[in-house]
CSV table of C-alpha atoms in Angstrom, one decimal:
chain,number,residue,atom,x,y,z
A,429,MET,CA,145.3,258.9,96.8
A,430,GLU,CA,146.1,262.2,95.3
A,431,LYS,CA,142.3,263.0,95.0
A,432,GLU,CA,141.8,262.0,98.6
A,433,ARG,CA,144.6,264.3,99.6
A,434,GLU,CA,143.2,267.2,97.7
A,435,THR,CA,139.7,266.8,99.2
A,436,LEU,CA,141.2,266.5,102.7
A,437,GLN,CA,143.3,269.5,102.2
A,438,ALA,CA,140.3,271.5,100.9
A,439,TRP,CA,138.3,270.6,104.0
A,440,LYS,CA,141.1,271.4,106.3
A,441,GLU,CA,141.4,274.9,104.9
A,442,ARG,CA,137.6,275.4,104.8
A,443,VAL,CA,137.3,274.3,108.4
A,444,GLY,CA,140.2,276.3,109.6
A,445,GLN,CA,139.0,279.6,108.0
A,446,GLU,CA,135.5,278.9,109.5
A,447,LEU,CA,137.1,278.5,112.9
A,448,ASP,CA,138.9,281.9,112.6
A,449,GLN,CA,135.6,283.6,111.7
A,450,VAL,CA,133.6,281.9,114.6
A,451,VAL,CA,136.2,282.8,117.1
A,452,ALA,CA,136.3,286.4,115.8
A,453,PHE,CA,132.6,286.7,116.2
A,454,TRP,CA,132.7,285.8,119.9
A,455,MET,CA,135.9,288.0,120.5
A,456,GLU,CA,134.1,290.9,119.0
A,457,HIS,CA,130.6,290.7,120.4
A,458,SER,CA,130.6,288.7,123.6
A,459,HIS,CA,133.0,290.3,126.1
A,460,ASP,CA,131.6,292.3,128.9
A,461,GLN,CA,134.3,295.0,129.5
A,462,GLU,CA,132.3,296.6,132.4
A,463,HIS,CA,131.4,293.6,134.6
A,464,GLY,CA,133.6,290.8,133.2
A,465,GLY,CA,132.4,287.5,131.8
A,466,PHE,CA,130.6,287.0,128.5
A,467,PHE,CA,127.4,287.8,126.9
A,468,THR,CA,126.0,284.7,125.3
A,469,CYS,CA,122.5,286.0,124.2
A,470,LEU,CA,123.5,287.4,120.8
A,471,GLY,CA,121.4,288.2,117.8
A,472,ARG,CA,122.4,287.4,114.3
A,473,ASP,CA,124.7,290.4,114.0
A,474,GLY,CA,126.1,289.9,117.4
A,475,GLN,CA,123.9,292.5,119.2
A,476,VAL,CA,123.1,291.6,122.8
A,477,TYR,CA,119.5,291.0,123.4
A,478,ASP,CA,119.7,289.7,127.0
A,479,ASP,CA,122.5,290.4,129.5
A,480,LEU,CA,121.8,287.3,131.8
A,481,LYS,CA,124.9,285.1,132.1
A,482,TYR,CA,124.6,281.3,132.2
A,483,VAL,CA,127.3,279.7,134.3
A,484,TRP,CA,127.8,276.6,132.1
A,485,LEU,CA,128.2,278.9,129.0
A,486,GLN,CA,130.6,281.2,130.8
A,487,ALA,CA,132.6,278.2,131.8
A,488,ARG,CA,132.5,276.6,128.3
A,489,GLN,CA,133.9,279.9,126.8
A,490,VAL,CA,136.7,280.0,129.2
A,491,TRP,CA,137.5,276.3,128.4
A,492,MET,CA,137.3,277.0,124.7
A,493,TYR,CA,139.6,280.0,124.7
A,494,CYS,CA,142.1,278.2,126.8
A,495,ARG,CA,142.0,275.1,124.7
A,496,LEU,CA,142.6,277.1,121.5
A,497,TYR,CA,145.4,279.0,123.1
A,498,ARG,CA,147.0,275.8,124.2
A,499,LYS,CA,146.4,273.6,121.1
A,500,LEU,CA,146.6,275.9,118.0
A,501,GLU,CA,149.6,278.1,117.5
A,502,ARG,CA,147.7,280.9,115.6
A,503,PHE,CA,145.6,281.4,118.7
A,504,ARG,CA,148.4,281.8,121.0
A,505,HIS,CA,148.1,285.6,121.5
A,506,PRO,CA,147.7,287.7,124.8
A,507,GLU,CA,144.2,288.9,123.8
A,508,LEU,CA,142.6,285.5,123.9
A,509,LEU,CA,144.4,284.4,127.0
A,510,ASP,CA,143.4,287.7,128.9
A,511,SER,CA,139.8,287.2,127.8
A,512,ALA,CA,139.8,283.7,129.2
A,513,LYS,CA,141.3,284.9,132.5
A,514,ALA,CA,138.8,287.6,132.7
A,515,GLY,CA,136.0,285.0,132.3
A,516,GLY,CA,137.7,282.9,134.9
A,517,GLU,CA,137.8,285.7,137.4
A,518,PHE,CA,134.1,286.4,136.9
A,519,LEU,CA,133.4,282.7,137.7
A,520,LEU,CA,135.6,282.8,140.7
A,521,ARG,CA,133.9,285.8,142.1
A,522,TYR,CA,130.2,285.0,141.2
A,523,ALA,CA,129.5,281.5,140.1
A,524,ARG,CA,129.0,280.0,143.7
A,525,VAL,CA,125.5,280.7,145.0
A,526,ALA,CA,126.6,281.2,148.7
A,527,PRO,CA,130.3,281.1,149.1
A,528,PRO,CA,132.0,279.3,150.8
A,529,GLY,CA,129.4,276.8,149.6
A,530,LYS,CA,130.2,274.9,146.5
A,531,LYS,CA,127.0,274.8,144.6
A,532,CYS,CA,127.1,276.9,141.4
A,533,ALA,CA,124.2,279.0,140.0
A,534,PHE,CA,122.8,278.3,136.6
A,535,VAL,CA,122.0,281.8,135.7
A,536,LEU,CA,123.5,285.1,137.0
A,537,THR,CA,122.6,288.8,136.3
A,538,ARG,CA,125.1,290.8,134.3
A,539,ASP,CA,126.8,291.9,137.5
A,540,GLY,CA,127.0,288.4,139.0
A,541,ARG,CA,123.9,288.1,141.3
A,542,PRO,CA,122.3,284.5,141.2
A,543,VAL,CA,119.0,284.3,139.4
A,544,LYS,CA,118.4,280.6,139.1
A,545,VAL,CA,119.8,277.5,140.6
A,546,GLN,CA,119.2,274.0,139.0
A,547,ARG,CA,119.0,270.6,140.4
A,548,THR,CA,121.8,269.5,138.0
A,549,ILE,CA,125.5,269.4,138.1
A,550,PHE,CA,126.2,271.0,134.6
A,551,SER,CA,127.3,274.2,136.0
A,552,GLU,CA,129.8,272.5,138.4
A,553,CYS,CA,131.1,270.2,135.7
A,554,PHE,CA,131.9,273.0,133.2
A,555,TYR,CA,133.2,275.2,136.0
A,556,THR,CA,135.7,272.5,136.8
A,557,MET,CA,136.7,272.1,133.1
A,558,ALA,CA,137.3,275.9,132.9
A,559,MET,CA,139.4,276.0,135.9
A,560,ASN,CA,141.4,272.9,134.8
A,561,GLU,CA,142.2,274.7,131.4
A,562,LEU,CA,143.0,278.0,133.1
A,563,TRP,CA,145.5,276.2,135.4
A,564,ARG,CA,147.1,274.4,132.4
A,565,VAL,CA,147.7,277.6,130.4
A,566,THR,CA,148.7,279.9,133.3
A,567,GLY,CA,150.1,277.6,136.0
A,568,GLU,CA,148.2,279.5,138.8
A,569,VAL,CA,147.4,277.0,141.5
A,570,ARG,CA,144.4,279.0,142.6
A,571,TYR,CA,142.4,277.9,139.6
A,572,GLN,CA,143.4,274.2,140.3
A,573,ARG,CA,142.4,274.5,144.0
A,574,ASP,CA,139.0,276.0,143.3
A,575,GLY,CA,138.1,273.6,140.5
A,576,ARG,CA,139.1,270.8,142.7
A,577,ALA,CA,136.9,272.2,145.7
A,578,VAL,CA,133.8,272.4,143.4
A,579,LEU,CA,134.2,268.9,141.9
A,580,GLU,CA,135.0,267.2,145.1
A,581,ASN,CA,131.6,268.4,146.3
A,582,VAL,CA,129.7,266.6,143.7
A,583,SER,CA,128.8,262.9,143.9
A,584,GLU,CA,126.7,260.7,141.7
A,585,ASP,CA,124.1,260.2,144.3
A,586,GLY,CA,123.8,263.9,145.2
A,587,LYS,CA,124.6,263.5,148.9
A,588,GLU,CA,127.1,266.3,149.0
A,589,LEU,CA,124.7,268.5,147.0
A,590,SER,CA,121.4,267.6,148.5
A,591,GLY,CA,118.6,267.5,146.0
A,592,CYS,CA,121.1,268.0,143.1
A,593,LEU,CA,120.7,264.9,141.0
A,594,GLY,CA,117.9,262.8,139.8
A,595,ARG,CA,114.2,263.1,140.5
A,596,HIS,CA,113.0,265.1,143.6
A,597,GLN,CA,112.0,262.7,146.4
A,598,ASN,CA,108.8,263.6,148.1
A,599,PRO,CA,108.2,263.0,151.8
A,600,GLY,CA,107.2,259.3,152.5
A,601,GLU,CA,108.7,258.0,149.2
A,602,GLU,CA,111.8,256.4,150.7
A,603,GLN,CA,110.0,253.0,151.2
A,604,GLY,CA,108.9,251.7,147.9
A,605,GLY,CA,107.5,254.9,146.5
A,606,LEU,CA,108.2,256.5,143.1
A,607,ARG,CA,111.9,257.1,143.1
A,608,ALA,CA,114.7,258.2,140.9
A,609,THR,CA,115.3,255.2,138.6
A,610,GLN,CA,118.3,253.1,138.4
A,611,GLY,CA,118.8,254.4,134.9
A,612,GLU,CA,119.1,257.9,136.2
A,613,ALA,CA,121.7,256.8,138.6
A,614,SER,CA,123.7,254.9,136.0
A,615,ALA,CA,123.8,258.0,133.8
A,616,GLN,CA,125.8,260.0,136.4
A,617,PRO,CA,129.2,258.2,135.4
A,618,TRP,CA,128.6,259.5,131.9
A,619,VAL,CA,128.2,263.0,133.1
A,620,LEU,CA,131.2,263.1,135.3
A,621,GLY,CA,133.4,260.6,133.5
A,622,PHE,CA,132.9,261.7,129.9
A,623,ASP,CA,131.9,265.4,130.2
A,624,VAL,CA,134.5,266.3,132.5
A,625,GLY,CA,137.2,263.6,132.3
A,626,SER,CA,137.2,263.2,128.5
A,627,ARG,CA,136.9,266.8,127.6
A,628,CYS,CA,139.6,268.1,129.9
A,629,GLY,CA,141.8,264.9,130.2
A,630,LEU,CA,141.6,264.7,134.0
A,631,PRO,CA,143.2,262.0,135.9
A,632,SER,CA,140.5,259.3,136.6
A,633,SER,CA,141.0,259.5,140.3
A,634,LEU,CA,139.6,263.0,140.1
A,635,TYR,CA,136.6,262.6,137.9
A,636,LEU,CA,135.2,259.1,138.5
A,637,PRO,CA,131.9,259.1,140.6
A,638,HIS,CA,132.2,257.8,144.2
A,639,ARG,CA,130.9,254.4,143.7
A,640,GLN,CA,133.6,253.7,141.1
A,641,ARG,CA,136.5,255.0,143.2
A,642,SER,CA,138.4,253.1,145.8
A,643,ARG,CA,137.1,254.2,149.2
A,644,ASP,CA,140.6,254.5,150.7
A,645,ARG,CA,142.0,256.6,147.8
A,646,PRO,CA,141.3,260.3,148.1
A,647,LEU,CA,140.5,262.6,145.3
A,648,ARG,CA,143.6,264.1,143.6
A,649,TRP,CA,143.9,266.9,141.2
A,650,GLY,CA,146.6,267.5,138.7
A,651,HIS,CA,148.9,264.6,139.7
A,652,GLN,CA,150.7,262.8,136.9
A,653,GLN,CA,150.0,265.5,134.4
A,654,GLN,CA,151.8,263.9,131.7
A,655,GLU,CA,149.7,260.8,132.1
A,656,SER,CA,146.5,262.9,131.8
A,657,GLU,CA,147.7,264.6,128.6
A,658,SER,CA,148.2,261.2,126.9
A,659,GLY,CA,145.1,259.7,128.2
A,660,THR,CA,144.5,257.9,131.6
A,661,ASP,CA,143.6,254.3,131.3
A,662,TRP,CA,140.3,253.8,133.1
A,663,GLU,CA,139.0,250.5,131.7
A,664,GLY,CA,136.4,248.8,133.9
A,665,GLN,CA,135.2,252.1,135.2
A,666,LEU,CA,132.4,252.1,132.7
A,667,SER,CA,130.8,248.7,133.1
A,668,ALA,CA,129.9,246.5,130.2
A,669,GLY,CA,126.4,246.4,131.4
A,670,GLU,CA,126.1,250.2,131.3
A,671,LEU,CA,127.5,250.4,127.8
A,672,ARG,CA,125.0,247.6,126.7
A,673,ALA,CA,122.1,249.3,128.4
A,674,VAL,CA,122.7,252.5,126.5
A,675,SER,CA,123.5,250.9,123.1
A,676,THR,CA,120.7,248.4,122.9
A,677,VAL,CA,117.9,250.8,123.4
A,678,ARG,CA,118.8,252.4,120.1
A,679,GLU,CA,117.8,249.2,118.5
A,680,GLY,CA,114.2,249.6,119.7
A,681,ARG,CA,113.8,248.4,123.2
A,682,ARG,CA,111.0,250.0,125.0
A,683,HIS,CA,112.8,250.0,128.4
A,684,CYS,CA,116.4,250.7,129.1
A,685,GLY,CA,116.9,247.5,131.0
A,686,GLN,CA,117.8,249.4,134.2
A,687,CYS,CA,114.2,250.3,134.8
A,688,ARG,CA,112.7,246.9,135.2
A,689,GLY,CA,112.1,245.3,138.6
A,690,LEU,CA,111.1,248.5,140.4
A,691,GLY,CA,107.8,246.9,141.5
A,692,PRO,CA,104.3,248.4,141.3
A,693,HIS,CA,105.6,251.9,141.6
A,694,ALA,CA,107.6,251.8,138.5
A,695,PRO,CA,106.6,254.9,136.4
A,696,GLY,CA,106.3,252.9,133.1
A,697,ARG,CA,107.7,254.5,129.9
A,698,ILE,CA,108.5,257.7,131.5
A,699,CYS,CA,110.9,256.1,133.7
A,700,CYS,CA,113.4,255.7,131.0
A,701,LEU,CA,112.5,258.8,128.9
A,702,PRO,CA,116.1,259.7,128.0
A,703,TYR,CA,116.5,256.2,126.8
A,704,SER,CA,113.2,255.7,125.1
A,705,GLU,CA,113.4,258.9,123.2
A,706,PRO,CA,117.1,259.4,122.6
A,707,SER,CA,118.8,262.2,120.8
A,708,PRO,CA,121.1,261.1,117.9
A,709,GLY,CA,123.4,263.9,118.8
A,710,HIS,CA,123.9,262.6,122.4
A,711,ALA,CA,124.6,259.1,121.0
A,712,LEU,CA,127.1,260.5,118.5
A,713,GLU,CA,128.9,262.7,121.1
A,714,ALA,CA,129.1,259.6,123.5
A,715,GLY,CA,130.4,257.7,120.4
A,716,TRP,CA,133.5,259.9,120.0
A,717,PHE,CA,134.2,259.8,123.7
A,718,LEU,CA,134.1,256.1,123.6
A,719,LEU,CA,136.2,256.0,120.4
A,720,ARG,CA,138.9,257.9,122.1
A,721,HIS,CA,138.8,255.6,125.0
A,722,ALA,CA,138.9,252.5,122.7
A,723,THR,CA,142.0,254.1,121.0
A,724,ARG,CA,143.8,254.7,124.3
A,725,LYS,CA,143.1,251.1,125.3
A,726,GLY,CA,144.2,249.6,122.0
A,727,ASP,CA,140.8,247.7,121.8
A,728,PRO,CA,139.7,247.2,118.2
A,729,GLU,CA,136.6,245.0,119.4
A,730,LEU,CA,135.4,248.0,121.5
A,731,ARG,CA,136.0,250.4,118.7
A,732,ALA,CA,134.0,248.3,116.2
A,733,HIS,CA,131.1,248.1,118.8
A,734,VAL,CA,131.2,251.9,119.3
A,735,ILE,CA,131.3,252.5,115.6
A,736,ASP,CA,128.3,250.2,115.0
A,737,LYS,CA,126.1,251.2,118.0
A,738,PHE,CA,127.1,254.8,118.7
A,739,LEU,CA,127.8,256.1,115.1
A,740,LEU,CA,126.2,254.2,112.5
A,741,LEU,CA,123.0,253.2,114.3
A,742,PRO,CA,122.0,256.6,115.5
A,743,PHE,CA,123.0,258.2,112.1
A,744,HIS,CA,120.9,255.9,110.0
A,745,SER,CA,117.9,256.1,112.4
A,746,GLY,CA,118.2,259.9,112.9
A,747,TRP,CA,119.1,261.2,109.5
A,748,ASP,CA,116.1,262.8,107.8
A,749,PRO,CA,115.7,261.0,104.4
A,750,ASP,CA,113.6,263.8,102.9
A,751,HIS,CA,115.4,267.0,103.8
A,752,GLY,CA,118.7,265.9,105.2
A,753,GLY,CA,120.1,266.7,108.6
A,754,LEU,CA,119.7,264.9,112.0
A,755,PHE,CA,116.5,264.8,113.8
A,756,TYR,CA,116.7,266.2,117.3
A,757,PHE,CA,114.9,263.4,119.0
A,758,GLN,CA,113.8,260.0,117.8
A,759,ASP,CA,111.7,257.3,119.5
A,760,ALA,CA,113.4,253.9,120.2
A,761,ASP,CA,110.3,252.0,119.3
A,762,GLY,CA,109.4,254.0,116.3
A,763,LEU,CA,106.6,255.9,118.0
A,764,CYS,CA,105.9,259.5,117.8
A,765,PRO,CA,108.3,261.5,119.9
A,766,THR,CA,106.7,263.7,122.6
A,767,GLN,CA,109.2,266.6,122.3
A,768,LEU,CA,107.7,269.5,120.2
A,769,GLU,CA,111.1,270.1,118.7
A,770,TRP,CA,111.9,266.6,117.7
A,771,ALA,CA,112.0,267.2,113.9
A,772,MET,CA,114.1,270.4,114.2
A,773,LYS,CA,117.7,270.5,113.1
A,774,LEU,CA,120.0,271.9,115.8
A,775,TRP,CA,123.6,273.0,115.5
A,776,TRP,CA,125.3,270.8,118.1
A,777,PRO,CA,124.3,267.2,116.9
A,778,HIS,CA,125.7,268.1,113.6
A,779,SER,CA,128.9,269.4,115.2
A,780,GLU,CA,129.2,266.1,117.2
A,781,ALA,CA,128.5,264.0,114.0
A,782,MET,CA,131.3,265.7,112.2
A,783,ILE,CA,133.8,264.9,115.0
A,784,ALA,CA,132.5,261.3,115.4
A,785,PHE,CA,132.7,260.3,111.8
A,786,LEU,CA,136.0,262.0,111.2
A,787,MET,CA,137.4,260.3,114.3
A,788,GLY,CA,136.0,257.0,113.2
A,789,TYR,CA,137.6,257.1,110.0
A,790,SER,CA,140.9,258.3,111.5
A,791,ASP,CA,140.9,255.2,113.8
A,792,SER,CA,139.5,252.5,111.5
A,793,GLY,CA,140.3,253.7,108.0
A,794,ASP,CA,136.8,252.8,106.9
A,795,PRO,CA,136.0,255.0,103.8
A,796,ALA,CA,132.3,254.8,104.6
A,797,LEU,CA,132.8,256.8,107.7
A,798,LEU,CA,134.7,259.5,105.7
A,799,HIS,CA,131.8,259.6,103.3
A,800,LEU,CA,129.5,260.2,106.2
A,801,PHE,CA,131.8,263.0,107.5
A,802,TYR,CA,131.6,264.7,104.0
A,803,LEU,CA,127.8,264.3,103.9
A,804,VAL,CA,127.2,265.7,107.3
A,805,ALA,CA,129.8,268.4,106.9
A,806,GLU,CA,128.3,269.7,103.6
A,807,TYR,CA,124.8,269.8,105.0
A,808,THR,CA,126.1,271.7,108.2
A,809,PHE,CA,128.2,274.2,106.2
A,810,ARG,CA,125.4,274.8,103.7
A,811,GLN,CA,122.5,275.1,106.2
A,812,PHE,CA,123.9,276.4,109.6
A,813,ARG,CA,126.8,278.8,108.8
A,814,ASP,CA,126.0,282.6,108.2
A,815,PRO,CA,128.3,284.0,105.6
A,816,GLU,CA,127.1,287.6,106.2
A,817,PHE,CA,127.6,288.0,109.9
A,818,GLY,CA,129.6,284.9,110.9
A,819,GLU,CA,129.0,282.1,113.4
A,820,TRP,CA,126.3,279.6,112.8
A,821,PHE,CA,122.5,279.7,113.3
A,822,GLY,CA,121.5,277.1,115.9
A,823,TYR,CA,118.0,276.2,115.2
A,824,LEU,CA,116.5,275.1,111.9
A,825,SER,CA,113.2,273.8,110.8
A,826,ARG,CA,112.8,270.2,109.5
A,827,GLU,CA,113.2,271.7,106.0
A,828,GLY,CA,116.4,273.4,106.9
A,829,LYS,CA,115.2,276.8,107.0
A,830,VAL,CA,116.3,279.2,109.8
A,831,ALA,CA,113.8,279.1,112.7
A,832,LEU,CA,115.7,281.4,115.1
A,833,THR,CA,118.1,283.9,113.8
A,834,ILE,CA,120.0,284.3,117.1
A,835,LYS,CA,123.6,283.2,117.3
A,836,GLY,CA,123.6,282.5,121.1
A,837,GLY,CA,121.2,282.0,124.0
A,838,PRO,CA,120.7,280.0,127.1
A,839,PHE,CA,122.1,276.8,125.6
A,840,LYS,CA,124.2,278.0,122.5
A,841,GLY,CA,127.5,279.7,123.3
A,842,CYS,CA,131.1,279.6,122.3
A,843,PHE,CA,131.6,275.9,122.5
A,844,HIS,CA,130.1,273.2,120.2
A,845,VAL,CA,131.0,275.1,116.9
A,846,PRO,CA,134.5,276.1,117.7
A,847,ARG,CA,135.3,272.8,119.5
A,848,CYS,CA,134.1,270.8,116.4
A,849,LEU,CA,136.0,272.9,114.0
A,850,ALA,CA,139.2,272.9,116.0
A,851,MET,CA,139.1,269.1,116.5
A,852,CYS,CA,138.3,268.5,112.8
A,853,GLU,CA,141.1,270.7,111.7
A,854,GLU,CA,143.6,268.8,113.8
A,855,MET,CA,142.3,265.4,112.7
A,856,LEU,CA,142.4,266.5,109.0
A,857,GLY,CA,145.9,267.6,109.5
A,858,ALA,CA,146.9,264.3,111.0
A,859,LEU,CA,145.3,262.5,108.2
A,860,LEU,CA,147.2,264.6,105.6
A,861,SER,CA,150.5,263.9,107.5
A,862,ARG,CA,149.8,260.2,107.3
A,863,LEU,CA,149.3,260.4,103.5
A,864,ALA,CA,152.3,262.4,103.1
A,865,SER,CA,154.3,259.7,104.9
A,866,ALA,CA,152.6,256.8,103.3
A,867,PRO,CA,155.1,254.2,101.9
A,868,ALA,CA,155.2,253.6,98.1
A,869,PRO,CA,153.0,251.0,96.5
A,870,GLY,CA,154.1,247.5,97.6
A,871,ALA,CA,155.7,248.8,100.8
A,872,PRO,CA,154.2,247.7,104.2
A,873,SER,CA,151.0,249.4,105.2
A,874,PRO,CA,151.0,252.1,108.1
A,875,PRO,CA,149.5,251.2,111.3
A,876,ALA,CA,145.7,250.9,111.3
A,877,VAL,CA,145.2,253.2,114.4
A,878,PRO,CA,147.2,256.4,114.2
A,879,ASP,CA,148.4,258.4,117.2
A,880,ARG,CA,145.8,261.1,117.7
A,881,LYS,CA,147.0,263.0,120.8
A,882,GLY,CA,146.9,266.3,118.7
A,883,ALA,CA,143.1,265.8,118.1
A,884,GLU,CA,142.3,265.8,121.8
């Protein structure tokens, strides 16, 4: 036990020091003092190489700053909160394409003019998360009100945001033509329920998609805040069928199960491309969302299923046996993936894997999961981190060599790395506390599933 304690303590210190350096990198290089908001296109040394501002990354950085301020005592200083508020004000002024319309842009110029609008809801979801955290740390209702307005305008079928979700429907395709698949439709509860709800702890009545809310119960924002902090119970709102549909494709099914029965116009393998060519990183990320849900429910059967299908299976199929690291894409049938970057090693799947395996060990006590955490963490710290300039490289070749020296861009910002490090630091601290309070040999064992509110 003493050796285990020493190893956990060493990793807690290592992770905490890395978190400090990562946050310092973004604090020093990303703040736009002239127009507000953040630069995310940063070179290795932090130099800005493009001043375009991506709304989902602006919102993620606001969320991350607020989360650190709220959860970790050493980050509770005015500079971090002021920076988060400045980012939030930039979003309030410029994120929406055509106020008072609710649709958010995907890309803005440095001074806030819209450049690109996507048919997705990622900007809206992360905008909502940012406003939720700003409201929590400041108590200012205007953030709450604006986040609610944006999220209420999003539905899983895209009716409120016309053309927002799924495949574009061409004229004349309403009757039996090629259409957005059922698999696409079933994916939307994951986006709203897990991305928004799980990451910012919102009440389920706010973030559940329309078909899973009672028609006579209006959307509510911020009610029962104590409940949302400890975890709202939303069992039944992710159907068992949807959970099986996602997990079984990782065992090699060609179709996701949602795509069959579409008739002669079914688009074949491409209809379930996100299912047939899954990313191990997405599976692992969904895995720790579901682990947290299983812990809140007190459901050991669900926890075991999640560990098997969403942690172990994607890891063993996605880990590169020759060079280490997680492949970016894999084919569910063992065929050649079509994505050109399938064999690359990216920063965020490894961040999600660190969270997932440490959380799995915290919940189950299975030492095999702790071993996998150490394996992934050692690879990640060795290959991705930059000891000279700070932060992590985002894109490696299959062999683990740096492919792109940038530290930020259209997809990488101040989010996955600091979130991973903060969550791991908190979970490692909780594990050390459990060891310190463990009874002497022969005494009753501690509970198998600890209280992890601090790791959320």
